[in-house]
Amino acid sequence: MTDANTLPGQPRGGVLTGPATTRAVNVLAPNPSAMTLDGTNTWILSEPDSDLAVVVDPGPLDDGHLRHVIGAAEQAGKRVALTLLTHGHPDHAEGAGRFAELTGTKVRALDPALRLGDEGLAAGDVVTVGGLELRVVPAPGHTADSLCFHLPADRAVLTGDTVLGRGTTVVAHPDGRLGDYLDTLRRLRSLTVDDGVHTVLPGHGPVLEDAQGAVEYYLAHRAHRLAQVETAVEDGHRTPSEVVAHVYADVDRSLWPAAELSVRAQLEYLKEHGIL
């Protein structure tokens, strides 16, 4: 068994559902899979002395889960006042419309197609509810509409699928772009260095106690994969599927379709930079 402290980001052990920081509580959705890990993390955020809460990523369209999230908030003496989305993938956003119906809240997202209400989200926005402050951090790369939410009072960042609690994420080509993703990781690294962020509240997997270590690992991993893809092409592996079979030979084959999306993004990046 590997000591958790030696793993990238120092993942927190124990039960995933429940309090994670002073202001953040996770309710794990019942949708585990190879892509969603233990399931989607639905975050309830609020100031300790406030009766209002924000929910980030209601998750899949599962009435039981959505009602469980509302119940968890109510049990803590909170009323859900706003719903936010990190991005539009169904495991994070499919239940948002039904959740808004159950709670009477608006849904704010970067993508206008996902919004319910007049207000969206954009880089630099500050969302305040019941004294809680969330700063919107642009995070394109995994998808074009990805966002992170900086929770300065807890020195934490909610990362959606940009940084996971275990393993690495997919650059979902063609919507996701590697250059954007690398810029996002550098932006998150600046949060850890300049703004004191030390905790990652991910969209899947356990909480990470070492945000800077996690981001540095992701940057190193991407550089390593990019070099592997470049070498594979130089060795004659021309198509994305050929590159996947060569570079990801040690990865579960059920994950190869997702890996191919990242490979396509890496090939595009190498071509754009005149390397291929």
mmCIF file of C-alpha atoms in Angstrom:
data_model
loop_
_atom_site.group_PDB
_atom_site.id
_atom_site.type_symbol
_atom_site.label_atom_id
_atom_site.label_comp_id
_atom_site.label_asym_id
_atom_site.label_seq_id
_atom_site.Cartn_x
_atom_site.Cartn_y
_atom_site.Cartn_z
ATOM 1 C CA MET A 1 0.000 0.000 0.000
ATOM 2 C CA THR A 2 1.237 3.494 -0.870
ATOM 3 C CA ASP A 3 1.211 6.214 1.758
ATOM 4 C CA ALA A 4 -1.291 8.897 0.680
ATOM 5 C CA ASN A 5 1.268 11.562 1.556
ATOM 6 C CA THR A 6 3.483 10.325 -1.290
ATOM 7 C CA LEU A 7 0.691 10.585 -3.877
ATOM 8 C CA PRO A 8 0.312 13.746 -6.000
ATOM 9 C CA GLY A 9 -1.620 16.387 -4.100
ATOM 10 C CA GLN A 10 -1.772 14.382 -0.859
ATOM 11 C CA PRO A 11 -5.325 12.996 -1.279
ATOM 12 C CA ARG A 12 -7.346 12.946 1.896
ATOM 13 C CA GLY A 13 -8.407 9.486 3.030
ATOM 14 C CA GLY A 14 -11.726 8.416 4.503
ATOM 15 C CA VAL A 15 -15.321 8.891 3.432
ATOM 16 C CA LEU A 16 -15.824 11.212 0.471
ATOM 17 C CA THR A 17 -19.275 12.458 1.486
ATOM 18 C CA GLY A 18 -19.406 15.072 4.236
ATOM 19 C CA PRO A 19 -17.592 18.214 5.402
ATOM 20 C CA ALA A 20 -14.367 18.976 3.557
ATOM 21 C CA THR A 21 -13.527 22.482 4.784
ATOM 22 C CA THR A 22 -15.200 25.000 7.072
ATOM 23 C CA ARG A 23 -17.479 26.122 4.239
ATOM 24 C CA ALA A 24 -17.645 23.118 1.905
ATOM 25 C CA VAL A 25 -19.611 19.881 2.211
ATOM 26 C CA ASN A 26 -19.585 17.149 -0.416
ATOM 27 C CA VAL A 27 -22.524 14.963 -1.385
ATOM 28 C CA LEU A 28 -21.303 12.123 -3.599
ATOM 29 C CA ALA A 29 -23.558 11.231 -6.537
ATOM 30 C CA PRO A 30 -24.291 7.518 -7.112
ATOM 31 C CA ASN A 31 -22.692 7.418 -10.575
ATOM 32 C CA PRO A 32 -19.303 5.694 -10.157
ATOM 33 C CA SER A 33 -17.465 4.613 -13.306
ATOM 34 C CA ALA A 34 -14.006 4.462 -14.818
ATOM 35 C CA MET A 35 -14.462 8.081 -15.962
ATOM 36 C CA THR A 36 -16.243 9.485 -12.888
ATOM 37 C CA LEU A 37 -14.150 7.601 -10.298
ATOM 38 C CA ASP A 38 -16.250 7.258 -7.113
ATOM 39 C CA GLY A 39 -18.968 9.467 -8.621
ATOM 40 C CA THR A 40 -19.568 13.172 -9.092
ATOM 41 C CA ASN A 41 -18.833 15.449 -6.145
ATOM 42 C CA THR A 42 -21.708 17.868 -5.572
ATOM 43 C CA TRP A 43 -20.514 20.717 -3.371
ATOM 44 C CA ILE A 44 -22.647 22.630 -0.862
ATOM 45 C CA LEU A 45 -20.955 25.898 0.101
ATOM 46 C CA SER A 46 -21.984 28.364 2.793
ATOM 47 C CA GLU A 47 -20.735 30.607 5.543
ATOM 48 C CA PRO A 48 -21.034 28.846 8.922
ATOM 49 C CA ASP A 49 -23.383 31.503 10.356
ATOM 50 C CA SER A 50 -25.521 31.890 7.203
ATOM 51 C CA ASP A 51 -28.766 30.131 6.338
ATOM 52 C CA LEU A 52 -28.052 30.399 2.582
ATOM 53 C CA ALA A 53 -26.015 27.960 0.508
ATOM 54 C CA VAL A 54 -24.597 27.661 -2.993
ATOM 55 C CA VAL A 55 -24.527 24.301 -4.741
ATOM 56 C CA VAL A 56 -21.846 23.600 -7.343
ATOM 57 C CA ASP A 57 -22.501 20.824 -9.889
ATOM 58 C CA PRO A 58 -25.802 19.149 -8.921
ATOM 59 C CA GLY A 59 -24.633 16.152 -10.928
ATOM 60 C CA PRO A 60 -26.589 13.644 -13.017
ATOM 61 C CA LEU A 61 -30.354 13.660 -13.466
ATOM 62 C CA ASP A 62 -31.009 11.460 -10.462
ATOM 63 C CA ASP A 63 -33.933 12.629 -8.356
ATOM 64 C CA GLY A 64 -32.739 10.722 -5.310
ATOM 65 C CA HIS A 65 -29.344 12.403 -5.404
ATOM 66 C CA LEU A 66 -30.787 15.866 -6.017
ATOM 67 C CA ARG A 67 -33.166 15.496 -3.078
ATOM 68 C CA HIS A 68 -30.308 14.157 -0.952
ATOM 69 C CA VAL A 69 -28.328 17.335 -1.678
ATOM 70 C CA ILE A 70 -31.279 19.496 -0.652
ATOM 71 C CA GLY A 71 -31.767 17.391 2.475
ATOM 72 C CA ALA A 72 -28.105 17.716 3.438
ATOM 73 C CA ALA A 73 -28.345 21.487 3.139
ATOM 74 C CA GLU A 74 -31.580 21.630 5.133
ATOM 75 C CA GLN A 75 -30.172 19.377 7.837
ATOM 76 C CA ALA A 76 -27.413 21.940 8.299
ATOM 77 C CA GLY A 77 -30.002 24.727 8.541
ATOM 78 C CA LYS A 78 -29.335 26.022 5.030
ATOM 79 C CA ARG A 79 -31.521 26.924 2.069
ATOM 80 C CA VAL A 80 -30.066 26.490 -1.408
ATOM 81 C CA ALA A 81 -30.054 29.973 -2.935
ATOM 82 C CA LEU A 82 -27.992 29.501 -6.110
ATOM 83 C CA THR A 83 -26.691 26.761 -8.391
ATOM 84 C CA LEU A 84 -23.351 27.012 -10.217
ATOM 85 C CA LEU A 85 -21.786 24.768 -12.864
ATOM 86 C CA THR A 86 -18.101 24.117 -13.481
ATOM 87 C CA HIS A 87 -18.913 22.892 -17.017
ATOM 88 C CA GLY A 88 -21.603 21.221 -19.050
ATOM 89 C CA HIS A 89 -20.730 17.519 -19.047
ATOM 90 C CA PRO A 90 -23.825 15.492 -18.056
ATOM 91 C CA ASP A 91 -22.283 13.952 -14.950
ATOM 92 C CA HIS A 92 -21.987 17.494 -13.552
ATOM 93 C CA ALA A 93 -24.820 19.422 -15.160
ATOM 94 C CA GLU A 94 -27.577 17.127 -16.402
ATOM 95 C CA GLY A 95 -29.515 17.425 -13.145
ATOM 96 C CA ALA A 96 -29.228 21.227 -12.952
ATOM 97 C CA GLY A 97 -32.614 21.994 -14.488
ATOM 98 C CA ARG A 98 -34.458 19.591 -12.193
ATOM 99 C CA PHE A 99 -32.432 20.818 -9.202
ATOM 100 C CA ALA A 100 -33.382 24.414 -10.021
ATOM 101 C CA GLU A 101 -36.998 23.318 -10.194
ATOM 102 C CA LEU A 102 -36.790 21.639 -6.784
ATOM 103 C CA THR A 103 -35.006 24.561 -5.114
ATOM 104 C CA GLY A 104 -36.387 27.534 -7.015
ATOM 105 C CA THR A 105 -32.860 28.708 -7.782
ATOM 106 C CA LYS A 106 -31.188 30.172 -10.818
ATOM 107 C CA VAL A 107 -28.381 28.296 -12.566
ATOM 108 C CA ARG A 108 -25.274 30.239 -13.498
ATOM 109 C CA ALA A 109 -22.702 28.866 -15.948
ATOM 110 C CA LEU A 110 -20.276 30.085 -18.576
ATOM 111 C CA ASP A 111 -22.243 28.457 -21.411
ATOM 112 C CA PRO A 112 -25.503 30.379 -22.016
ATOM 113 C CA ALA A 113 -27.212 27.127 -23.003
ATOM 114 C CA LEU A 114 -26.793 25.838 -19.441
ATOM 115 C CA ARG A 115 -28.107 28.910 -17.636
ATOM 116 C CA LEU A 116 -31.472 29.349 -15.999
ATOM 117 C CA GLY A 117 -31.915 33.052 -15.383
ATOM 118 C CA ASP A 118 -30.328 36.168 -16.798
ATOM 119 C CA GLU A 119 -26.924 35.958 -15.125
ATOM 120 C CA GLY A 120 -24.016 33.927 -16.429
ATOM 121 C CA LEU A 121 -20.476 33.574 -15.190
ATOM 122 C CA ALA A 122 -17.300 35.109 -16.544
ATOM 123 C CA ALA A 123 -13.649 35.415 -15.615
ATOM 124 C CA GLY A 124 -13.158 37.775 -12.703
ATOM 125 C CA ASP A 125 -16.745 37.569 -11.454
ATOM 126 C CA VAL A 126 -17.219 37.386 -7.697
ATOM 127 C CA VAL A 127 -20.272 35.452 -6.530
ATOM 128 C CA THR A 128 -21.545 36.394 -3.070
ATOM 129 C CA VAL A 129 -24.368 34.622 -1.236
ATOM 130 C CA GLY A 130 -25.033 34.986 2.495
ATOM 131 C CA GLY A 131 -21.552 36.377 3.075
ATOM 132 C CA LEU A 132 -19.883 33.576 1.109
ATOM 133 C CA GLU A 133 -17.436 34.769 -1.541
ATOM 134 C CA LEU A 134 -16.501 32.742 -4.612
ATOM 135 C CA ARG A 135 -14.162 34.058 -7.299
ATOM 136 C CA VAL A 136 -14.669 32.759 -10.829
ATOM 137 C CA VAL A 137 -11.469 31.433 -12.400
ATOM 138 C CA PRO A 138 -11.464 30.747 -16.170
ATOM 139 C CA ALA A 139 -10.343 27.165 -16.776
ATOM 140 C CA PRO A 140 -10.689 26.185 -20.446
ATOM 141 C CA GLY A 141 -8.908 23.039 -21.569
ATOM 142 C CA HIS A 142 -10.845 20.040 -20.338
ATOM 143 C CA THR A 143 -13.751 21.738 -22.114
ATOM 144 C CA ALA A 144 -14.087 25.213 -23.555
ATOM 145 C CA ASP A 145 -16.663 26.168 -20.912
ATOM 146 C CA SER A 146 -14.781 24.921 -17.854
ATOM 147 C CA LEU A 147 -14.536 27.128 -14.770
ATOM 148 C CA CYS A 148 -12.969 26.813 -11.345
ATOM 149 C CA PHE A 149 -14.197 28.571 -8.211
ATOM 150 C CA HIS A 150 -11.738 30.068 -5.743
ATOM 151 C CA LEU A 151 -12.997 29.964 -2.143
ATOM 152 C CA PRO A 152 -10.512 32.351 -0.508
ATOM 153 C CA ALA A 153 -11.868 32.052 3.042
ATOM 154 C CA ASP A 154 -10.945 28.340 3.038
ATOM 155 C CA ARG A 155 -7.839 28.774 0.854
ATOM 156 C CA ALA A 156 -9.470 26.263 -1.483
ATOM 157 C CA VAL A 157 -10.378 25.926 -5.147
ATOM 158 C CA LEU A 158 -13.185 23.899 -6.695
ATOM 159 C CA THR A 159 -11.764 22.438 -9.876
ATOM 160 C CA GLY A 160 -14.532 20.421 -11.533
ATOM 161 C CA ASP A 161 -12.776 18.109 -13.976
ATOM 162 C CA THR A 162 -9.731 20.358 -14.428
ATOM 163 C CA VAL A 163 -7.898 18.681 -11.538
ATOM 164 C CA LEU A 164 -9.204 15.396 -10.141
ATOM 165 C CA GLY A 165 -8.722 13.906 -6.710
ATOM 166 C CA ARG A 166 -7.154 10.811 -8.255
ATOM 167 C CA GLY A 167 -5.406 10.303 -11.591
ATOM 168 C CA THR A 168 -5.454 12.869 -14.391
ATOM 169 C CA THR A 169 -8.170 14.322 -16.578
ATOM 170 C CA VAL A 170 -9.024 14.252 -20.277
ATOM 171 C CA VAL A 171 -8.545 17.135 -22.678
ATOM 172 C CA ALA A 172 -11.848 16.549 -24.462
ATOM 173 C CA HIS A 173 -10.869 17.366 -28.052
ATOM 174 C CA PRO A 174 -12.102 19.141 -30.127
ATOM 175 C CA ASP A 175 -13.906 21.223 -27.512
ATOM 176 C CA GLY A 176 -10.962 20.943 -25.150
ATOM 177 C CA ARG A 177 -7.580 22.289 -26.260
ATOM 178 C CA LEU A 178 -4.198 21.432 -24.771
ATOM 179 C CA GLY A 179 -2.769 24.951 -25.015
ATOM 180 C CA ASP A 180 -5.738 26.298 -23.084
ATOM 181 C CA TYR A 181 -5.411 23.525 -20.528
ATOM 182 C CA LEU A 182 -1.730 24.233 -19.888
ATOM 183 C CA ASP A 183 -2.550 27.932 -19.432
ATOM 184 C CA THR A 184 -5.266 26.945 -16.946
ATOM 185 C CA LEU A 185 -2.871 24.785 -14.945
ATOM 186 C CA ARG A 186 -0.415 27.670 -14.791
ATOM 187 C CA ARG A 187 -3.232 29.940 -13.625
ATOM 188 C CA LEU A 188 -4.071 27.477 -10.863
ATOM 189 C CA ARG A 189 -0.411 27.261 -9.903
ATOM 190 C CA SER A 190 -0.441 31.044 -9.474
ATOM 191 C CA LEU A 191 -3.396 30.693 -7.105
ATOM 192 C CA THR A 192 -1.363 28.323 -4.964
ATOM 193 C CA VAL A 193 1.737 30.524 -4.998
ATOM 194 C CA ASP A 194 0.247 34.020 -4.911
ATOM 195 C CA ASP A 195 -3.111 33.504 -3.188
ATOM 196 C CA GLY A 196 -2.266 30.791 -0.697
ATOM 197 C CA VAL A 197 -4.631 28.141 -2.054
ATOM 198 C CA HIS A 198 -3.701 24.789 -0.535
ATOM 199 C CA THR A 199 -6.846 22.646 -0.882
ATOM 200 C CA VAL A 200 -8.374 21.229 -4.061
ATOM 201 C CA LEU A 201 -12.084 20.390 -3.956
ATOM 202 C CA PRO A 202 -12.338 18.308 -7.144
ATOM 203 C CA GLY A 203 -15.291 17.216 -9.249
ATOM 204 C CA HIS A 204 -14.339 13.570 -8.707
ATOM 205 C CA GLY A 205 -12.226 11.771 -6.129
ATOM 206 C CA PRO A 206 -10.897 12.780 -2.734
ATOM 207 C CA VAL A 207 -9.988 16.252 -1.500
ATOM 208 C CA LEU A 208 -6.339 17.146 -2.152
ATOM 209 C CA GLU A 209 -4.417 18.757 0.679
ATOM 210 C CA ASP A 210 -1.466 19.929 -1.445
ATOM 211 C CA ALA A 211 -2.884 22.026 -4.273
ATOM 212 C CA GLN A 212 0.499 23.188 -5.536
ATOM 213 C CA GLY A 213 1.855 19.643 -5.583
ATOM 214 C CA ALA A 214 -1.191 18.457 -7.534
ATOM 215 C CA VAL A 215 -0.897 21.192 -10.151
ATOM 216 C CA GLU A 216 2.858 20.688 -10.518
ATOM 217 C CA TYR A 217 2.229 16.972 -11.025
ATOM 218 C CA TYR A 218 -0.375 17.703 -13.708
ATOM 219 C CA LEU A 219 2.009 20.034 -15.549
ATOM 220 C CA ALA A 220 4.814 17.455 -15.417
ATOM 221 C CA HIS A 221 2.453 14.692 -16.516
ATOM 222 C CA ARG A 222 1.274 16.708 -19.520
ATOM 223 C CA ALA A 223 4.844 17.502 -20.555
ATOM 224 C CA HIS A 224 5.756 13.814 -20.272
ATOM 225 C CA ARG A 225 2.736 12.663 -22.300
ATOM 226 C CA LEU A 226 3.395 15.291 -24.947
ATOM 227 C CA ALA A 227 6.977 14.076 -25.335
ATOM 228 C CA GLN A 228 5.726 10.482 -25.576
ATOM 229 C CA VAL A 229 3.238 11.404 -28.296
ATOM 230 C CA GLU A 230 5.902 13.293 -30.248
ATOM 231 C CA THR A 231 8.247 10.301 -30.038
ATOM 232 C CA ALA A 232 5.481 7.891 -31.040
ATOM 233 C CA VAL A 233 4.776 9.918 -34.185
ATOM 234 C CA GLU A 234 8.478 10.065 -35.022
ATOM 235 C CA ASP A 235 8.563 6.266 -34.642
ATOM 236 C CA GLY A 236 5.833 5.870 -37.266
ATOM 237 C CA HIS A 237 2.625 5.782 -35.220
ATOM 238 C CA ARG A 238 0.592 8.193 -37.314
ATOM 239 C CA THR A 239 -3.069 7.904 -36.355
ATOM 240 C CA PRO A 240 -4.496 8.842 -32.953
ATOM 241 C CA SER A 241 -5.517 5.232 -32.301
ATOM 242 C CA GLU A 242 -1.994 4.000 -33.122
ATOM 243 C CA VAL A 243 -0.495 6.586 -30.779
ATOM 244 C CA VAL A 244 -2.900 5.586 -27.988
ATOM 245 C CA ALA A 245 -2.046 1.887 -28.360
ATOM 246 C CA HIS A 246 1.655 2.751 -28.112
ATOM 247 C CA VAL A 247 1.675 5.479 -25.435
ATOM 248 C CA TYR A 248 -1.182 4.194 -23.268
ATOM 249 C CA ALA A 249 -0.344 0.494 -23.499
ATOM 250 C CA ASP A 250 -0.261 0.233 -19.689
ATOM 251 C CA VAL A 251 -3.659 1.922 -19.250
ATOM 252 C CA ASP A 252 -6.957 0.026 -18.960
ATOM 253 C CA ARG A 253 -8.246 -0.391 -22.518
ATOM 254 C CA SER A 254 -11.706 0.793 -21.427
ATOM 255 C CA LEU A 255 -10.108 4.236 -21.021
ATOM 256 C CA TRP A 256 -8.534 4.297 -24.486
ATOM 257 C CA PRO A 257 -11.434 6.168 -26.146
ATOM 258 C CA ALA A 258 -11.000 8.973 -23.619
ATOM 259 C CA ALA A 259 -7.222 8.820 -24.027
ATOM 260 C CA GLU A 260 -7.682 9.237 -27.769
ATOM 261 C CA LEU A 261 -9.387 12.587 -27.168
ATOM 262 C CA SER A 262 -6.322 13.773 -25.267
ATOM 263 C CA VAL A 263 -4.011 12.390 -27.952
ATOM 264 C CA ARG A 264 -5.922 14.293 -30.635
ATOM 265 C CA ALA A 265 -5.538 17.441 -28.563
ATOM 266 C CA GLN A 266 -1.805 16.786 -28.171
ATOM 267 C CA LEU A 267 -1.314 16.146 -31.881
ATOM 268 C CA GLU A 268 -3.122 19.384 -32.683
ATOM 269 C CA TYR A 269 -0.927 21.239 -30.180
ATOM 270 C CA LEU A 270 2.274 19.824 -31.675
ATOM 271 C CA LYS A 271 1.165 20.811 -35.188
ATOM 272 C CA GLU A 272 0.181 24.329 -34.093
ATOM 273 C CA HIS A 273 3.637 24.799 -32.599
ATOM 274 C CA GLY A 274 5.424 23.486 -35.694
ATOM 275 C CA ILE A 275 6.801 20.428 -33.935
ATOM 276 C CA LEU A 276 5.096 17.939 -36.236
#
